[in-house]
Tab-separated table of C-alpha atoms and ligand atoms in Angstrom:
chain	number	residue	atom	x	y	z
A	112	MET	CA	-22.372	4.749	21.618
A	113	GLN	CA	-19.560	6.697	23.219
A	114	ASP	CA	-17.843	5.475	26.331
A	115	LYS	CA	-17.686	8.375	28.749
A	116	ASN	CA	-15.250	6.496	30.986
A	117	LYS	CA	-12.597	6.251	28.293
A	118	LYS	CA	-9.800	8.753	28.585
A	119	SER	CA	-9.786	10.663	25.333
A	120	VAL	CA	-8.361	13.875	23.993
A	121	LYS	CA	-9.061	16.165	21.074
A	122	ASP	CA	-6.242	16.561	18.549
A	123	ASP	CA	-5.509	19.719	16.579
A	124	SER	CA	-8.114	18.853	13.952
A	125	GLY	CA	-10.741	18.417	16.644
A	126	ILE	CA	-10.790	14.623	16.430
A	127	ARG	CA	-11.492	12.826	19.694
A	128	ARG	CA	-9.036	10.014	20.190
A	129	CYS	CA	-8.162	7.607	22.898
A	130	GLU	CA	-4.769	7.603	24.536
A	131	CYS	CA	-4.937	4.330	26.323
A	132	MET	CA	-7.001	1.664	24.640
A	133	ARG	CA	-6.092	-1.473	22.759
A	134	THR	CA	-8.300	-1.876	19.687
A	135	ILE	CA	-10.259	-4.597	21.483
A	136	GLU	CA	-10.769	-5.146	25.201
A	137	TRP	CA	-12.766	-7.408	27.512
A	138	LYS	CA	-14.535	-5.908	30.517
A	139	ASP	CA	-16.532	-8.302	32.726
A	140	GLY	CA	-18.307	-10.151	29.941
A	141	VAL	CA	-18.467	-7.214	27.525
A	142	VAL	CA	-16.211	-6.832	24.489
A	143	VAL	CA	-15.350	-3.217	23.731
A	144	THR	CA	-13.913	-2.156	20.406
A	145	ILE	CA	-13.661	0.940	18.246
A	146	ASP	CA	-16.246	1.286	15.458
A	147	GLN	CA	-13.785	1.779	12.616
A	148	THR	CA	-16.484	2.809	10.154
A	149	LYS	CA	-16.776	6.083	12.083
A	150	LEU	CA	-13.065	6.958	12.117
A	151	PRO	CA	-11.491	9.450	11.810
A	152	ARG	CA	-14.462	11.780	12.239
A	153	GLU	CA	-15.678	10.239	15.472
A	154	LEU	CA	-14.255	7.887	18.068
A	155	VAL	CA	-17.171	5.615	18.905
A	156	PHE	CA	-16.886	2.530	21.098
A	157	LEU	CA	-18.924	-0.569	20.364
A	158	LYS	CA	-19.936	-2.722	23.325
A	159	MET	CA	-20.879	-6.295	22.529
A	160	GLU	CA	-22.310	-8.922	24.854
A	161	LYS	CA	-23.320	-11.545	22.309
A	162	CYS	CA	-21.284	-13.570	19.863
A	163	ARG	CA	-23.625	-12.657	17.005
A	164	GLU	CA	-22.957	-8.951	17.646
A	165	VAL	CA	-19.261	-9.688	17.171
A	166	ALA	CA	-20.030	-11.635	13.983
A	167	SER	CA	-22.054	-8.722	12.654
A	168	ALA	CA	-19.303	-6.193	13.543
A	169	ILE	CA	-16.788	-8.346	11.623
A	170	ALA	CA	-19.076	-8.767	8.593
A	171	ASN	CA	-19.903	-5.034	8.479
A	172	MET	CA	-16.245	-4.101	8.938
A	173	LYS	CA	-16.847	-2.143	12.128
A	174	LEU	CA	-13.724	-4.022	13.088
A	175	ARG	CA	-11.410	-5.309	10.389
A	176	GLY	CA	-7.851	-6.387	9.623
A	177	ALA	CA	-6.986	-10.086	9.711
A	178	PRO	CA	-5.292	-10.262	13.154
A	179	LEU	CA	-8.024	-8.186	14.823
A	180	ILE	CA	-10.744	-10.268	13.152
A	181	GLY	CA	-9.065	-13.374	14.630
A	182	VAL	CA	-8.905	-12.022	18.176
A	183	ALA	CA	-12.456	-10.637	17.895
A	184	ALA	CA	-13.719	-14.081	16.865
A	185	ALA	CA	-11.941	-15.583	19.886
A	186	TYR	CA	-13.651	-13.010	22.109
A	187	GLY	CA	-16.970	-13.743	20.373
A	188	LEU	CA	-16.644	-17.362	21.468
A	189	ALA	CA	-15.572	-16.160	24.914
A	190	LEU	CA	-18.839	-14.163	25.130
A	191	ALA	CA	-20.836	-17.242	24.108
A	192	ALA	CA	-19.097	-19.286	26.806
A	193	TYR	CA	-19.200	-16.638	29.543
A	194	HIS	CA	-22.935	-15.917	29.168
A	195	SER	CA	-23.979	-19.505	28.518
A	196	LYS	CA	-26.599	-21.035	30.814
A	197	ALA	CA	-25.514	-24.552	29.849
A	198	GLU	CA	-25.010	-26.791	32.853
A	199	LYS	CA	-23.665	-29.762	30.982
A	200	ARG	CA	-20.345	-29.658	29.222
A	201	GLU	CA	-21.756	-31.156	26.004
A	202	ASP	CA	-24.482	-28.473	25.891
A	203	LEU	CA	-21.871	-25.739	26.193
A	204	MET	CA	-19.767	-27.365	23.465
A	205	ARG	CA	-22.801	-27.493	21.160
A	206	GLU	CA	-23.387	-23.753	21.698
A	207	ILE	CA	-19.723	-22.997	21.055
A	208	GLU	CA	-19.731	-25.006	17.813
A	209	GLN	CA	-22.888	-23.147	16.672
A	210	SER	CA	-21.309	-19.765	17.443
A	211	ALA	CA	-18.150	-20.867	15.641
A	212	GLU	CA	-20.233	-21.636	12.537
A	213	ILE	CA	-21.795	-18.152	12.582
A	214	LEU	CA	-18.357	-16.528	12.896
A	215	ARG	CA	-16.864	-18.660	10.103
A	216	LYS	CA	-19.396	-17.169	7.656
A	217	THR	CA	-18.377	-13.543	8.230
A	218	ARG	CA	-15.243	-12.938	6.123
A	219	PRO	CA	-13.968	-15.831	4.037
A	220	THR	CA	-10.471	-14.606	3.130
A	221	ALA	CA	-8.996	-13.633	6.513
A	222	GLN	CA	-6.968	-16.674	7.560
A	223	ASN	CA	-6.743	-15.486	11.184
A	224	LEU	CA	-10.515	-15.854	11.551
A	225	PHE	CA	-10.364	-19.614	10.954
A	226	TRP	CA	-7.085	-19.995	12.828
A	227	ALA	CA	-8.566	-18.305	15.928
A	228	ILE	CA	-11.865	-20.201	15.872
A	229	ASP	CA	-10.075	-23.546	15.451
A	230	ARG	CA	-7.683	-22.719	18.293
A	231	ILE	CA	-10.488	-21.843	20.729
A	232	VAL	CA	-12.652	-24.849	19.781
A	233	ARG	CA	-9.667	-27.225	20.074
A	234	ARG	CA	-8.702	-25.768	23.459
A	235	ALA	CA	-12.313	-26.118	24.692
A	236	ARG	CA	-12.547	-29.742	23.509
A	237	GLU	CA	-9.292	-30.631	25.260
A	238	ALA	CA	-10.098	-28.796	28.508
A	239	PRO	CA	-10.953	-30.992	31.488
A	240	GLY	CA	-13.894	-30.312	33.814
A	241	ASP	CA	-17.504	-29.200	33.691
A	242	ALA	CA	-19.186	-26.468	31.614
A	243	LYS	CA	-18.012	-23.713	33.980
A	244	ALA	CA	-14.415	-24.884	33.811
A	245	VAL	CA	-14.510	-25.079	30.003
A	246	ALA	CA	-16.034	-21.587	29.777
A	247	LYS	CA	-13.175	-20.229	31.873
A	248	VAL	CA	-10.609	-21.955	29.654
A	249	ILE	CA	-12.196	-20.309	26.575
A	250	VAL	CA	-12.166	-16.817	28.092
A	251	ASP	CA	-8.557	-17.257	29.273
A	252	GLU	CA	-7.484	-18.467	25.838
A	253	ALA	CA	-9.046	-15.407	24.160
A	254	HIS	CA	-7.103	-13.141	26.563
A	255	ARG	CA	-3.923	-15.077	25.783
A	256	MET	CA	-4.480	-14.585	22.048
A	257	ALA	CA	-5.004	-10.833	22.497
A	258	ASP	CA	-1.802	-10.495	24.536
A	259	GLU	CA	0.155	-12.661	22.104
A	260	ASP	CA	-0.976	-10.508	19.179
A	261	VAL	CA	0.631	-7.393	20.686
A	262	GLU	CA	3.843	-9.281	21.472
A	263	ILE	CA	3.984	-10.771	17.957
A	264	ASN	CA	3.495	-7.379	16.301
A	265	ARG	CA	6.335	-5.887	18.323
A	266	LYS	CA	8.583	-8.733	17.148
A	267	ILE	CA	7.467	-8.199	13.528
A	268	GLY	CA	8.356	-4.516	13.989
A	269	GLU	CA	11.759	-5.354	15.443
A	270	HIS	CA	12.665	-7.767	12.596
A	271	GLY	CA	11.157	-5.658	9.824
A	272	SER	CA	12.768	-2.401	10.929
A	273	LYS	CA	16.134	-3.864	9.857
A	274	LEU	CA	14.930	-3.633	6.253
A	275	ILE	CA	14.157	0.080	6.588
A	276	ASP	CA	16.925	2.655	6.170
A	277	ASP	CA	17.266	6.186	7.438
A	278	GLY	CA	15.636	8.520	4.912
A	279	ASP	CA	13.391	5.875	3.307
A	280	VAL	CA	9.991	6.746	1.916
A	281	VAL	CA	7.815	3.707	2.567
A	282	LEU	CA	4.565	3.117	0.720
A	283	THR	CA	1.830	1.121	2.451
A	284	HIS	CA	-1.637	0.062	1.344
A	285	CYS	CA	-4.900	-0.314	3.285
A	286	ASN	CA	-4.438	-0.349	7.066
A	287	ALA	CA	-2.177	-2.891	8.694
A	288	GLY	CA	-1.756	-0.816	11.821
A	289	SER	CA	-2.805	-0.956	15.452
A	290	LEU	CA	-6.433	-0.687	14.308
A	291	ALA	CA	-6.063	-3.883	12.266
A	292	THR	CA	-4.560	-5.727	15.237
A	293	VAL	CA	-4.915	-5.606	19.011
A	294	ASP	CA	-2.133	-3.019	19.068
A	295	TYR	CA	0.983	-1.797	17.233
A	296	GLY	CA	0.241	-3.285	13.806
A	297	THR	CA	2.136	-5.423	11.308
A	298	ALA	CA	3.191	-3.238	8.338
A	299	LEU	CA	2.747	-0.128	10.482
A	300	GLY	CA	4.535	-1.999	13.295
A	301	VAL	CA	7.605	-2.150	11.026
A	302	ILE	CA	7.258	1.575	10.293
A	303	ARG	CA	6.710	2.405	13.993
A	304	ALA	CA	9.772	0.413	15.066
A	305	ALA	CA	11.993	2.067	12.424
A	306	TRP	CA	10.702	5.497	13.474
A	307	LYS	CA	11.319	4.744	17.135
A	308	GLN	CA	14.902	3.804	16.296
A	309	GLY	CA	15.354	7.371	15.046
A	310	LYS	CA	15.249	6.604	11.322
A	311	ARG	CA	13.883	9.672	9.537
A	312	ILE	CA	11.333	7.939	7.370
A	313	ARG	CA	8.252	9.149	5.597
A	314	VAL	CA	5.185	7.170	4.623
A	315	ILE	CA	3.022	7.291	1.538
A	316	ALA	CA	-0.429	5.877	2.299
A	317	THR	CA	-2.776	4.873	-0.504
A	318	GLU	CA	-6.411	5.817	0.140
A	319	THR	CA	-7.564	2.210	-0.585
A	320	ARG	CA	-10.850	2.263	-2.472
A	321	PRO	CA	-13.603	1.414	-1.846
A	322	LYS	CA	-13.581	1.416	1.974
A	323	LEU	CA	-10.765	3.980	2.330
A	324	GLN	CA	-8.851	2.241	5.110
A	325	GLY	CA	-5.678	4.068	4.022
A	326	ALA	CA	-7.218	7.546	4.027
A	327	ARG	CA	-9.342	7.045	7.122
A	328	LEU	CA	-7.254	4.733	9.321
A	329	THR	CA	-3.593	4.639	8.264
A	330	ALA	CA	-3.397	8.418	7.856
A	331	TYR	CA	-5.157	8.797	11.236
A	332	GLU	CA	-2.818	6.437	13.072
A	333	LEU	CA	0.374	7.878	11.611
A	334	LYS	CA	-0.704	11.482	12.200
A	335	ARG	CA	-1.554	10.572	15.786
A	336	ASP	CA	1.956	9.136	16.244
A	337	GLY	CA	3.662	12.082	14.550
A	338	ILE	CA	5.085	9.928	11.726
A	339	PRO	CA	5.163	11.965	8.485
A	340	VAL	CA	2.533	10.648	6.095
A	341	THR	CA	1.392	11.718	2.634
A	342	LEU	CA	-1.924	10.446	1.334
A	343	ILE	CA	-2.377	9.551	-2.339
A	344	THR	CA	-5.213	8.005	-4.310
A	345	ASP	CA	-4.679	4.420	-5.451
A	346	ASN	CA	-4.181	5.418	-9.076
A	347	MET	CA	-1.192	7.652	-8.170
A	348	VAL	CA	1.089	4.743	-7.226
A	349	GLY	CA	2.602	4.416	-10.720
A	350	TYR	CA	3.281	8.157	-10.820
A	351	VAL	CA	5.058	8.345	-7.445
A	352	MET	CA	7.125	5.266	-8.262
A	353	SER	CA	8.114	6.534	-11.699
A	354	LYS	CA	9.224	9.800	-10.057
A	355	GLN	CA	11.405	7.823	-7.595
A	356	MET	CA	9.408	9.116	-4.650
A	357	VAL	CA	9.223	5.660	-3.002
A	358	ASN	CA	12.095	3.457	-1.743
A	359	LYS	CA	10.216	0.548	-0.191
A	360	VAL	CA	6.769	-0.969	0.081
A	361	VAL	CA	5.493	-2.708	3.225
A	362	VAL	CA	1.982	-4.165	3.313
A	363	GLY	CA	0.087	-6.627	5.503
A	364	ALA	CA	-1.601	-9.871	4.460
A	365	ASP	CA	-4.993	-11.475	4.884
A	366	ARG	CA	-3.748	-14.914	3.969
A	367	ILE	CA	-0.382	-16.233	2.868
A	368	VAL	CA	-0.614	-19.374	0.775
A	369	ARG	CA	2.307	-21.408	-0.653
A	370	ASP	CA	2.545	-19.469	-3.898
A	371	ALA	CA	1.070	-16.049	-3.122
A	372	VAL	CA	0.109	-13.315	-0.706
A	373	ILE	CA	-3.571	-12.437	-0.565
A	374	ASN	CA	-4.163	-8.908	0.635
A	375	LYS	CA	-6.392	-5.869	0.127
A	376	ILE	CA	-7.479	-5.281	-3.452
A	377	GLY	CA	-4.833	-3.146	-5.154
A	378	THR	CA	-1.860	-4.885	-3.520
A	379	TYR	CA	-1.106	-6.865	-6.694
A	380	THR	CA	-0.978	-3.672	-8.784
A	381	ILE	CA	1.447	-2.126	-6.285
A	382	ALA	CA	3.621	-5.279	-6.301
A	383	VAL	CA	3.856	-5.335	-10.116
A	384	LEU	CA	4.688	-1.619	-10.195
A	385	SER	CA	7.334	-2.133	-7.469
A	386	HIS	CA	8.906	-4.911	-9.550
A	387	GLU	CA	8.926	-2.715	-12.656
A	388	HIS	CA	10.630	0.110	-10.745
A	389	GLY	CA	13.059	-2.072	-8.748
A	390	ILE	CA	11.469	-1.137	-5.415
A	391	PRO	CA	11.625	-3.805	-2.664
A	392	PHE	CA	8.154	-5.128	-1.817
A	393	TYR	CA	7.772	-6.594	1.688
A	394	VAL	CA	4.873	-8.295	3.438
A	395	ALA	CA	4.539	-8.121	7.242
A	396	ALA	CA	2.266	-10.704	8.877
A	397	PRO	CA	2.129	-13.086	11.818
A	398	THR	CA	2.590	-16.817	11.189
A	399	SER	CA	-1.108	-17.205	12.109
A	400	THR	CA	-1.897	-15.611	8.707
A	401	MET	CA	-0.124	-18.463	6.926
A	402	ASP	CA	-2.108	-21.172	5.193
A	403	LEU	CA	0.716	-23.142	3.653
A	404	SER	CA	-1.284	-26.276	2.957
A	405	HIS	CA	-3.117	-24.388	0.193
A	406	THR	CA	-2.302	-22.492	-2.981
A	407	SER	CA	-3.866	-19.315	-4.377
A	408	GLY	CA	-6.192	-21.236	-6.709
A	409	GLU	CA	-7.928	-22.733	-3.673
A	410	ALA	CA	-8.412	-19.470	-1.762
A	411	VAL	CA	-11.791	-17.771	-1.519
A	412	ILE	CA	-11.688	-14.094	-2.449
A	413	GLU	CA	-14.413	-12.205	-0.610
A	414	GLU	CA	-16.836	-10.398	-2.905
A	415	ARG	CA	-18.499	-7.515	-1.067
A	416	HIS	CA	-21.704	-5.555	-1.633
A	417	PRO	CA	-21.875	-3.540	-4.902
A	418	GLU	CA	-22.977	-0.445	-2.954
A	419	GLU	CA	-19.422	-0.069	-1.657
A	420	VAL	CA	-18.509	0.801	-5.255
A	421	THR	CA	-21.649	2.540	-6.524
A	422	HIS	CA	-22.126	4.748	-3.453
A	423	PHE	CA	-20.006	7.140	-1.428
A	424	ARG	CA	-21.236	7.831	2.112
A	425	SER	CA	-24.723	6.583	1.108
A	426	GLN	CA	-24.776	8.865	-1.960
A	427	ARG	CA	-25.057	7.160	-5.319
A	428	ILE	CA	-22.123	8.021	-7.606
A	429	ALA	CA	-22.772	5.491	-10.408
A	430	PRO	CA	-25.837	5.016	-12.600
A	431	LYS	CA	-28.577	2.739	-11.273
A	432	GLY	CA	-28.355	-0.805	-12.552
A	433	VAL	CA	-24.683	-0.673	-13.590
A	434	GLU	CA	-22.910	-4.011	-13.222
A	435	VAL	CA	-20.309	-3.980	-10.458
A	436	MET	CA	-17.384	-6.110	-9.342
A	437	ASN	CA	-16.179	-5.720	-5.769
A	438	PRO	CA	-13.512	-8.256	-4.798
A	439	ALA	CA	-12.089	-7.196	-1.422
A	440	PHE	CA	-8.684	-8.850	-1.960
A	441	ASP	CA	-6.279	-9.783	-4.718
A	442	VAL	CA	-3.487	-12.300	-5.183
A	443	THR	CA	0.177	-11.319	-5.442
A	444	PRO	CA	2.368	-14.175	-6.710
A	445	MET	CA	5.424	-14.843	-4.524
A	446	GLU	CA	7.824	-13.837	-7.313
A	447	TYR	CA	6.947	-10.191	-6.533
A	448	VAL	CA	7.551	-10.538	-2.780
A	449	GLY	CA	11.034	-9.618	-1.575
A	450	ALA	CA	10.553	-10.895	1.975
A	451	ILE	CA	7.905	-11.899	4.470
A	452	ILE	CA	8.397	-10.360	7.882
A	453	THR	CA	7.002	-12.509	10.691
A	454	GLU	CA	7.474	-12.719	14.448
A	455	THR	CA	10.086	-15.433	13.884
A	456	GLY	CA	12.218	-13.307	11.565
A	457	VAL	CA	12.486	-12.202	7.957
A	458	LEU	CA	11.674	-15.113	5.636
A	459	SER	CA	12.525	-15.530	2.020
A	460	PRO	CA	9.337	-16.471	0.079
A	461	GLU	CA	11.128	-19.531	-1.372
A	462	LYS	CA	11.247	-20.947	2.161
A	463	LEU	CA	7.450	-21.324	2.151
A	464	ARG	CA	7.263	-23.704	-0.802
B	215	MRU	O1	-10.877	-5.560	4.412
B	215	MRU	P1	-9.917	-5.289	5.536
B	215	MRU	O2	-9.853	-3.865	5.928
B	215	MRU	O3	-10.147	-6.225	6.695
B	215	MRU	O4	-8.517	-5.669	4.896
B	215	MRU	C1	-7.357	-5.531	5.671
B	215	MRU	C2	-6.121	-5.874	4.944
B	215	MRU	O5	-6.132	-6.183	3.774
B	215	MRU	C3	-4.868	-5.880	5.742
B	215	MRU	O6	-3.769	-5.567	4.948
B	215	MRU	C4	-4.646	-7.269	6.360
B	215	MRU	O7	-5.805	-7.761	6.960
B	215	MRU	C5	-3.559	-7.225	7.366
B	215	MRU	S1	-3.954	-6.250	8.768
B	215	MRU	C6	-2.649	-6.350	9.849
C-alpha cells in the first residue's frame, strides 16, 4: 500500500524515497511505518490499526531494529487502548495485558521490546482515572517514547562522533540507522554526526546475510545522505581488515548484558577480527537496550525460519531437506568491546559489571 499523501521523490537510481517521514508515525489512531522488506526497490507504507498487525509486522521484520521494535510495540499498545470499547478501567487493563503478551512473543532478543511494553503497562497501571483517561495516558506515553528515541540517538551521535577522526573508514554491520530507530540511528547516528561535523569519513557496510539489512538498508540510507559507502559481503571483512582498509568499527546492539553485547549474527566475527587487527570496536546503543541484571548465558537468541537461509527472494538456493541453522544474533564478549556509546556518554565496558 503506497501513501499518495506522502511527499516523496525519485533519486538518481529511480528509487522513490520520502523526504519528511520518521520511520514510524501516528495519525489519528493509525500507525504508519515503512515496510522495510520492500526497500530499497520500493517505498511502501504500512498502515496498522490493530495491535496484532503491529505484532505481525515486528515478527515478519517489516519493521526491525531494537529501538524501532520498542517504539512500535508501544504504539501497538496505544492502538489497543485507542480503539478499545472497554468502559471499565479493569476491562481496558485486561485488553492491554493481552496485547502485551502477543507483542512479547514476537522477537525474543530485542531488549527494547520488553523495556517498552513494561514501561507502557506500568504507566497505564499507575495512571489515575477511568478507561478513557488511561487510554489517553498510553497514547501520550507512546508519543513520548518516539520523541525521546530521536533525542537519544542525536545524543549518541554527539558523544560517539568524538571517537571518529577525519579520514576514518568506519565499518558497520546490519542496519543501526534511522530505519532501525524512529530517526537518525545509533551506529549510523555516530557516523552521521561525524559527517555533519565535516569529518571526511567513508563507510564500509557489510551486506548482512541472510536478511541483507546492510545491503538493502544501510547502503540505502547512506547513499540518500550522500555519505560515501562501500558495500562488501560478510565474508570480506577479514580481507579488508588485513589490507588496513578499516580504521574503526561501530555497530548497534539488540541487548547489552553484563558480560556481552548481543547483536546481529556476524557481529562476533567482526569483533574478533577487529581485535586481531588492532581496530577499535565500538557499540552504539541507548540505555534502554541494556539488560544488566542478566548475563549472556541467560539471553534468548532468536532462531528464525530456515527459509531465510535456503531461499533467496523465494527461490530455493539449497537442496531440499538440508539441515539449517539460522540464529539471528550472536554474542560478543565485553573483552572485544572498546566502548559503549550511549545517550549519557561513552562508557567503558568494565563500568557495566
Ligand atoms: O534483525 P534486526 O534487523 O532487527 O537486527 C537489528 C540489529 O541487529 C541492530 O544492530 C540492532 O537492533 C540495533 S538497531 C539501532
